[in-house]
Structures are given as structure tokens and as C-alpha cells.
């Protein structure tokens, strides 16, 4: 079996409306792969990962899923919504992040999702509380922050094939670089693993760091990409060239920056809605020239449902 067939043979929960559209946005000097409407209950990049994660949890006979994030976590909300849809319970352990209107609204949605929520405040306290929460909630399926497990990253291996189909169909040129926010690494790792398998061997993955709560480096993303490759029998296959761009995060995860603010306004004027935590910072890096020469593709990982 070739890699795509290997992928197709793994269990998958169909949550998404795929393929998501691509379009050129000349005002931003880039093409956009727009995942904002990727799935009906909550869009963005998380449902792509959850297709593989929830199927894996079900196959392991798990009735509930425990995962982690900040107070405004898109990942936690998406996990809660899609788990519930499939009859599974969700438990969230959440750490602090700067509270603004968006974070408050997210917390309300999380409250309404039926998830059981533990506010653990910091990563060390989450680690400390973990054994108690795990036993207390009946040994759930444990999913790392952002859904960035090797299984979750398969969503972006699949997305690389989807993009290659769109390039083949003439919808966009083969990108020299793909720019995205780096929040937990699954998006970047999945694309790094998938692009060469999909025939886009020269496309660079440019991941813009926006999270300082967990360790995210070239090495950690490469390791995750290799573990995903392994799941589809591609141990040691080449990865796409990967660059981690720093300098656009500001004071930390969830802290606003003036550069992101300006990028959000510029994108809005061009009809593209971005957020201050992830995509605004990634667009700021793109606008500052971090992607280099050649056709640039911006991966819009933000959900339109808010
Ligand atoms: C989670 C998230 C990201 C980061 O993706 P990772 O795969 O976790 O690196 C980017 N943008 C948005 C809007 C997100 O919610």
C-alpha cells in the first residue's frame, strides 16, 4: 500500500467538510488555505486532528477523553463538541491565559459543551493534579495539548494530500512556503510529514511560534512528524524543510502584539478574519517577509464559528 492508502485504512471519524477552499489574496501577497469552515460545530484546524483522534479513542474502547489547554482553548472546545456528538464525555484541565472578551466567550461555550472542567492554572500544577484527575474521571483517553499527538497530526498529513490535489487541479501554484501559527505543533508536524509524501517535496513549512507554555522547537516538531510517519509505515521518509520563526509572540501565549493587531486589520480589509492569539501573529510574520521568495500559502487555522 502507498502512504495515502495506508492513511485511508486507519479509522477515521468523519467530522469535516473537505476539501476546504483555497484562494489568492493579492492584498496580502499570499494564497490562503481557509480552514475556517472546516467543520459544522467548530471549524479551524482542530477538527482535522479530531477525525483521527476520536476514531482512535473509540477503537480503544474509551468512553471519555481528557485534554488540556488555556482558558480560551479552541482545541478543548472542539474536542468537547465533537466528543459529545459521538456520545463520548470530555474532561478539560485548563491553565491561565490573559482574559479578554474572546476568552470569556470561549469559557461560556466550554461551559455549555457539557465538558467537565478543572482549572489547574499552570502547567506544573496540571502535571501535579493529573494522576488524581485521571483516576477520578475513570481513566479517559489522554490527549496532549492542542490534539498534537502522532495520531492527531495525521489530520495534517491528510491535509497535505488534499492540498496537493488542489495544486494538481490548477487551483493554486505549488507553494514555496506554507505559513502557519505554531501552538502545539500538530499542524506543522503533520504538514512536514505529509508534503513530501504528497509530491510537494520542495514546499517549506514556516511555523510561527505563538506559545511559550510548552517546549516547541525544530527538534520536538521533527520528532512528532516522525512518529506520525511511523503510523502509516513511512519510517525515515524525508520531511519537508521546517523553519520555526520566533519574534512574533510578544510577552507570551495569548498576549496581544501591535504587529498582530495591524496584520488582523490588514487581513480584515482583504476579507480574511484572523484572531489575536494564533493567526494574527502568523500573518504578522508573513507580512514581515518570514516566508521568503516564491508563492506563499497562509494556512488559516482559525474557526469562523464565534
Ligand atoms: C490550535 C490552534 C493553532 C495551532 O495549531 P497547532 O497544531 O496546535 O500548532 C493555530 N491556530 C488556531 C486558531 C488554533 O486554535
Tab-separated table of C-alpha atoms and ligand atoms in Angstrom:
chain	number	residue	atom	x	y	z
A	1	UNK	CA	0.000	0.000	0.000
A	2	UNK	CA	1.194	3.529	-0.713
A	3	UNK	CA	1.125	6.140	2.114
A	4	UNK	CA	-2.252	7.515	1.085
A	5	UNK	CA	-3.787	4.057	1.113
A	6	UNK	CA	-2.193	3.371	4.487
A	7	UNK	CA	-3.788	6.517	5.808
A	8	UNK	CA	-7.168	5.640	4.291
A	9	UNK	CA	-7.018	2.247	6.023
A	10	UNK	CA	-6.831	3.809	9.520
A	11	UNK	CA	-10.014	4.501	11.488
A	12	UNK	CA	-11.364	7.982	10.891
A	13	UNK	CA	-14.397	9.831	12.267
A	14	UNK	CA	-15.853	11.989	9.501
A	15	UNK	CA	-16.327	15.402	11.086
A	16	UNK	CA	-15.092	17.784	8.390
A	17	UNK	CA	-16.403	19.264	5.145
A	18	UNK	CA	-13.402	18.709	2.894
A	19	UNK	CA	-11.637	19.933	0.852
A	20	UNK	CA	-11.519	23.423	2.350
A	21	UNK	CA	-11.184	26.208	-0.219
A	22	UNK	CA	-8.004	27.962	-1.392
A	23	UNK	CA	-7.961	31.475	-2.791
A	24	UNK	CA	-5.488	34.134	-3.744
A	25	UNK	CA	-5.466	37.271	-1.610
A	26	UNK	CA	-3.331	39.727	-3.585
A	27	UNK	CA	-3.522	42.433	-0.885
A	28	UNK	CA	-1.671	40.073	1.463
A	29	UNK	CA	0.723	38.793	-1.188
A	30	UNK	CA	-0.340	35.226	-0.446
A	31	UNK	CA	-2.679	32.383	-1.152
A	32	UNK	CA	-4.934	31.263	1.685
A	33	UNK	CA	-5.962	27.723	2.572
A	34	UNK	CA	-9.094	28.528	4.502
A	35	UNK	CA	-9.986	26.035	7.215
A	36	UNK	CA	-12.320	28.489	8.962
A	37	UNK	CA	-15.393	26.498	7.872
A	38	UNK	CA	-13.699	23.087	8.075
A	39	UNK	CA	-16.498	21.521	10.143
A	40	UNK	CA	-20.017	22.433	11.276
A	41	UNK	CA	-19.850	22.680	15.099
A	42	UNK	CA	-16.457	24.385	15.348
A	43	UNK	CA	-14.017	24.909	12.465
A	44	UNK	CA	-10.341	25.743	12.126
A	45	UNK	CA	-7.536	23.208	12.341
A	46	UNK	CA	-8.698	21.145	15.350
A	47	UNK	CA	-11.481	19.105	13.668
A	48	UNK	CA	-8.939	17.742	11.158
A	49	UNK	CA	-6.966	16.248	14.049
A	50	UNK	CA	-10.068	15.081	15.898
A	51	UNK	CA	-11.187	12.937	12.958
A	52	UNK	CA	-8.281	10.588	13.718
A	53	UNK	CA	-8.167	11.108	17.480
A	54	UNK	CA	-11.816	10.334	18.217
A	55	UNK	CA	-11.719	7.272	15.961
A	56	UNK	CA	-8.591	6.067	17.785
A	57	UNK	CA	-10.252	6.617	21.182
A	58	UNK	CA	-13.344	4.706	20.046
A	59	UNK	CA	-11.250	1.867	18.711
A	60	UNK	CA	-9.571	1.637	22.115
A	61	UNK	CA	-12.993	1.378	23.740
A	62	UNK	CA	-12.695	4.706	25.580
A	63	UNK	CA	-15.901	6.428	26.698
A	64	UNK	CA	-14.263	9.727	27.641
A	65	UNK	CA	-11.354	11.910	26.628
A	66	UNK	CA	-9.109	14.134	28.788
A	67	UNK	CA	-7.254	17.028	27.249
A	68	UNK	CA	-5.533	20.318	28.078
A	69	UNK	CA	-5.381	23.946	27.040
A	70	UNK	CA	-5.628	27.604	28.035
A	71	UNK	CA	-8.853	29.120	29.353
A	72	UNK	CA	-9.857	30.116	25.813
A	73	UNK	CA	-8.786	26.848	24.209
A	74	UNK	CA	-10.189	26.230	20.722
A	75	UNK	CA	-8.901	22.689	20.958
A	76	UNK	CA	-10.679	21.955	24.244
A	77	UNK	CA	-13.945	23.346	22.925
A	78	UNK	CA	-13.718	21.441	19.634
A	79	UNK	CA	-12.881	18.224	21.492
A	80	UNK	CA	-15.844	18.689	23.840
A	81	UNK	CA	-18.279	19.409	20.986
A	82	UNK	CA	-17.231	16.556	18.694
A	83	UNK	CA	-16.805	14.054	21.545
A	84	UNK	CA	-20.350	14.825	22.689
A	85	UNK	CA	-21.625	14.390	19.143
A	86	UNK	CA	-20.147	10.889	19.178
A	87	UNK	CA	-21.501	10.031	22.601
A	88	UNK	CA	-18.232	10.467	24.468
A	89	UNK	CA	-17.582	12.527	27.596
A	90	UNK	CA	-14.872	15.197	27.723
A	91	UNK	CA	-12.697	16.365	30.615
A	92	UNK	CA	-10.618	19.547	30.338
A	93	UNK	CA	-7.737	20.748	32.526
A	94	UNK	CA	-7.197	24.433	31.775
A	95	UNK	CA	-4.306	26.792	32.518
A	96	UNK	CA	-4.411	30.591	32.813
A	97	UNK	CA	-4.107	32.934	29.877
A	98	UNK	CA	-4.808	36.678	29.619
A	99	UNK	CA	-8.586	37.101	29.868
A	100	UNK	CA	-10.317	39.232	27.255
A	101	UNK	CA	-13.819	39.224	25.762
A	102	UNK	CA	-12.893	36.372	23.408
A	103	UNK	CA	-11.570	34.181	26.241
A	104	UNK	CA	-14.679	34.863	28.347
A	105	UNK	CA	-16.901	33.894	25.413
A	106	UNK	CA	-14.898	30.703	24.907
A	107	UNK	CA	-15.252	29.809	28.582
A	108	UNK	CA	-19.007	30.187	28.252
A	109	UNK	CA	-19.082	27.917	25.203
A	110	UNK	CA	-16.929	25.378	27.043
A	111	UNK	CA	-19.326	25.553	29.989
A	112	UNK	CA	-22.267	24.913	27.658
A	113	UNK	CA	-20.488	21.996	25.939
A	114	UNK	CA	-21.049	19.694	28.890
A	115	UNK	CA	-17.319	19.136	29.427
A	116	UNK	CA	-16.103	18.574	32.982
A	117	UNK	CA	-13.635	21.394	33.641
A	118	UNK	CA	-10.724	21.567	36.088
A	119	UNK	CA	-8.961	24.925	36.302
A	120	UNK	CA	-5.382	23.873	37.073
A	121	UNK	CA	-3.880	27.349	36.419
A	122	UNK	CA	-0.349	26.363	35.313
A	123	UNK	CA	1.442	23.530	33.509
A	124	UNK	CA	3.291	22.312	36.657
A	125	UNK	CA	0.035	22.255	38.632
A	126	UNK	CA	-1.641	20.343	35.798
A	127	UNK	CA	1.120	17.730	35.917
A	128	UNK	CA	0.707	17.505	39.687
A	129	UNK	CA	-3.089	17.134	39.505
A	130	UNK	CA	-3.017	14.747	36.546
A	131	UNK	CA	-2.995	11.362	38.388
A	132	UNK	CA	-5.903	12.464	40.581
A	133	UNK	CA	-7.954	13.793	37.631
A	134	UNK	CA	-7.157	10.694	35.573
A	135	UNK	CA	-8.381	8.249	38.206
A	136	UNK	CA	-11.248	10.456	39.307
A	137	UNK	CA	-12.616	10.610	35.728
A	138	UNK	CA	-12.360	6.879	35.021
A	139	UNK	CA	-9.089	6.527	33.063
A	140	UNK	CA	-10.047	8.530	29.973
A	141	UNK	CA	-8.219	8.631	26.629
A	142	UNK	CA	-5.409	11.127	27.294
A	143	UNK	CA	-4.839	13.639	24.543
A	144	UNK	CA	-1.945	16.131	24.644
A	145	UNK	CA	-2.464	19.904	24.378
A	146	UNK	CA	-3.797	21.055	21.031
A	147	UNK	CA	-4.537	17.494	19.913
A	148	UNK	CA	-0.904	17.289	18.826
A	149	UNK	CA	-0.365	13.581	19.286
A	150	UNK	CA	1.066	11.471	16.430
A	151	UNK	CA	-2.500	10.336	15.683
A	152	UNK	CA	-3.810	13.920	15.714
A	153	UNK	CA	-1.086	15.128	13.347
A	154	UNK	CA	-2.366	12.608	10.789
A	155	UNK	CA	-5.094	15.164	10.093
A	156	UNK	CA	-2.450	17.363	8.530
A	157	UNK	CA	-0.744	14.507	6.703
A	158	UNK	CA	-4.148	14.037	5.078
A	159	UNK	CA	-4.402	17.828	4.571
A	160	UNK	CA	-1.102	17.749	2.635
A	161	UNK	CA	-2.656	15.267	0.187
A	162	UNK	CA	-5.752	17.469	-0.051
A	163	UNK	CA	-3.577	20.486	-0.892
A	164	UNK	CA	-1.565	18.525	-3.463
A	165	UNK	CA	-4.843	17.620	-5.199
A	166	UNK	CA	-5.712	21.326	-5.384
A	167	UNK	CA	-2.283	22.126	-6.831
A	168	UNK	CA	-2.720	19.333	-9.401
A	169	UNK	CA	-6.148	20.712	-10.296
A	170	UNK	CA	-4.587	24.119	-11.005
A	171	UNK	CA	-6.331	25.916	-8.136
A	172	UNK	CA	-3.028	27.369	-6.911
A	173	UNK	CA	0.683	27.101	-7.746
A	174	UNK	CA	2.841	24.686	-5.745
A	175	UNK	CA	3.710	26.851	-2.719
A	176	UNK	CA	7.355	27.628	-1.969
A	177	UNK	CA	6.335	28.030	1.664
A	178	UNK	CA	3.325	27.420	3.896
A	179	UNK	CA	2.982	29.765	6.870
A	180	UNK	CA	1.001	28.812	9.960
A	181	UNK	CA	0.840	29.521	13.690
A	182	UNK	CA	2.774	27.133	15.923
A	183	UNK	CA	0.692	26.492	19.045
A	184	UNK	CA	1.278	22.836	19.889
A	185	UNK	CA	2.923	21.566	16.710
A	186	UNK	CA	0.469	19.096	15.191
A	187	UNK	CA	-0.348	21.251	12.190
A	188	UNK	CA	3.294	21.929	11.320
A	189	UNK	CA	4.400	18.346	12.049
A	190	UNK	CA	1.612	16.786	10.000
A	191	UNK	CA	2.382	19.005	7.026
A	192	UNK	CA	6.134	18.392	7.376
A	193	UNK	CA	5.458	14.651	7.260
A	194	UNK	CA	2.783	14.796	4.579
A	195	UNK	CA	4.028	17.260	1.961
A	196	UNK	CA	6.870	15.097	0.575
A	197	UNK	CA	4.584	12.039	0.570
A	198	UNK	CA	2.025	14.072	-1.380
A	199	UNK	CA	4.563	15.127	-4.003
A	200	UNK	CA	5.172	18.655	-2.694
A	201	UNK	CA	8.772	17.900	-1.796
A	202	UNK	CA	10.078	21.462	-2.155
A	203	UNK	CA	7.464	23.233	-0.077
A	204	UNK	CA	8.849	24.674	3.166
A	205	UNK	CA	6.884	24.645	6.423
A	206	UNK	CA	7.225	28.014	8.174
A	207	UNK	CA	5.816	27.715	11.698
A	208	UNK	CA	5.401	30.941	13.672
A	209	UNK	CA	5.799	30.367	17.404
A	210	UNK	CA	2.882	31.716	19.497
A	211	UNK	CA	3.055	29.512	22.610
A	212	UNK	CA	5.657	29.607	25.387
A	213	UNK	CA	3.830	27.234	27.768
A	214	UNK	CA	5.252	24.065	26.204
A	215	UNK	CA	8.553	23.258	24.505
A	216	UNK	CA	8.248	23.749	20.754
A	217	UNK	CA	11.411	23.552	18.692
A	218	UNK	CA	12.590	22.205	15.371
A	219	UNK	CA	13.527	19.004	17.253
A	220	UNK	CA	10.167	18.500	19.003
A	221	UNK	CA	8.214	19.066	15.780
A	222	UNK	CA	10.503	16.767	13.818
A	223	UNK	CA	10.037	14.061	16.445
A	224	UNK	CA	6.260	14.377	16.271
A	225	UNK	CA	6.356	14.279	12.448
A	226	UNK	CA	8.447	11.080	12.543
A	227	UNK	CA	6.031	9.430	14.971
A	228	UNK	CA	3.130	10.243	12.620
A	229	UNK	CA	5.035	8.881	9.626
A	230	UNK	CA	5.534	5.669	11.532
A	231	UNK	CA	1.776	5.204	11.932
A	232	UNK	CA	1.491	4.941	8.153
A	233	UNK	CA	4.579	2.800	7.631
A	234	UNK	CA	6.806	5.620	6.398
A	235	UNK	CA	9.597	5.427	8.998
A	236	UNK	CA	12.532	7.547	7.904
A	237	UNK	CA	10.840	9.048	4.834
A	238	UNK	CA	12.030	12.608	4.124
A	239	UNK	CA	10.330	15.504	5.911
A	240	UNK	CA	9.604	18.902	4.392
A	241	UNK	CA	12.113	21.631	5.253
A	242	UNK	CA	10.885	23.160	8.502
A	243	UNK	CA	11.561	26.598	9.978
A	244	UNK	CA	10.436	27.784	13.392
A	245	UNK	CA	10.024	31.567	13.335
A	246	UNK	CA	10.341	33.377	16.656
A	247	UNK	CA	9.923	37.061	17.497
A	248	UNK	CA	6.171	37.415	16.890
A	249	UNK	CA	4.760	36.027	20.156
A	250	UNK	CA	5.157	39.209	22.229
A	251	UNK	CA	5.017	38.757	26.020
A	252	UNK	CA	3.686	35.189	25.799
A	253	UNK	CA	0.830	32.913	24.797
A	254	UNK	CA	-2.360	34.910	24.349
A	255	UNK	CA	-0.695	38.318	24.828
A	256	UNK	CA	-1.644	40.844	22.143
A	257	UNK	CA	1.066	42.394	19.936
A	258	UNK	CA	0.838	45.572	17.847
A	259	UNK	CA	2.186	43.685	14.801
A	260	UNK	CA	-0.604	41.111	15.038
A	261	UNK	CA	-3.142	43.904	15.554
A	262	UNK	CA	-2.004	45.570	12.332
A	263	UNK	CA	-1.976	42.242	10.448
A	264	UNK	CA	-5.537	41.493	11.633
A	265	UNK	CA	-6.741	44.881	10.311
A	266	UNK	CA	-4.975	44.398	7.002
A	267	UNK	CA	-6.401	40.902	6.591
A	268	UNK	CA	-9.910	42.051	7.566
A	269	UNK	CA	-9.749	44.707	4.839
A	270	UNK	CA	-8.972	41.882	2.400
A	271	UNK	CA	-11.913	39.813	3.668
A	272	UNK	CA	-9.989	37.436	5.916
A	273	UNK	CA	-10.946	37.184	9.603
A	274	UNK	CA	-7.974	36.417	11.890
A	275	UNK	CA	-7.544	36.088	15.674
A	276	UNK	CA	-5.036	37.721	18.050
A	277	UNK	CA	-3.691	34.532	19.699
A	278	UNK	CA	-2.651	32.477	16.660
A	279	UNK	CA	-3.385	33.550	13.088
A	280	UNK	CA	-2.790	37.297	13.632
A	281	UNK	CA	0.757	36.593	14.796
A	282	UNK	CA	1.389	34.155	11.932
A	283	UNK	CA	0.150	36.761	9.433
A	284	UNK	CA	2.393	39.391	11.051
A	285	UNK	CA	5.375	37.113	10.356
A	286	UNK	CA	4.255	36.560	6.767
A	287	UNK	CA	3.851	40.326	6.225
A	288	UNK	CA	7.373	40.848	7.652
A	289	UNK	CA	8.823	38.585	4.960
A	290	UNK	CA	9.454	35.452	7.058
A	291	UNK	CA	8.280	33.157	4.242
A	292	UNK	CA	10.991	34.195	1.762
A	293	UNK	CA	10.582	34.140	-2.025
A	294	UNK	CA	8.107	32.283	-4.215
A	295	UNK	CA	4.382	31.629	-3.856
A	296	UNK	CA	3.354	31.723	-0.193
A	297	UNK	CA	0.377	29.879	1.227
A	298	UNK	CA	-1.098	31.075	4.520
A	299	UNK	CA	-2.945	28.301	6.343
A	300	UNK	CA	-5.933	29.885	8.106
A	301	UNK	CA	-6.353	27.693	11.177
A	302	UNK	CA	-8.982	29.883	12.864
A	303	UNK	CA	-12.617	28.790	13.236
A	304	UNK	CA	-15.313	31.011	11.731
A	305	UNK	CA	-17.829	29.956	14.425
A	306	UNK	CA	-17.537	32.584	17.089
B	1	LIG	C1	-4.604	25.358	17.985
B	1	LIG	C2	-4.525	26.486	17.001
B	1	LIG	C3	-3.362	26.713	16.237
B	1	LIG	C4	-2.091	25.966	16.454
B	1	LIG	O1	-2.027	24.742	15.791
B	1	LIG	P1	-1.103	23.597	16.402
B	1	LIG	O2	-1.340	22.437	15.560
B	1	LIG	O3	-1.563	23.413	17.817
B	1	LIG	O4	0.316	24.088	16.374
B	1	LIG	C5	-3.381	27.715	15.293
B	1	LIG	N1	-4.480	28.477	15.117
B	1	LIG	C6	-5.600	28.308	15.851
B	1	LIG	C7	-6.741	29.230	15.624
B	1	LIG	C8	-5.658	27.309	16.811
B	1	LIG	O5	-6.782	27.153	17.541
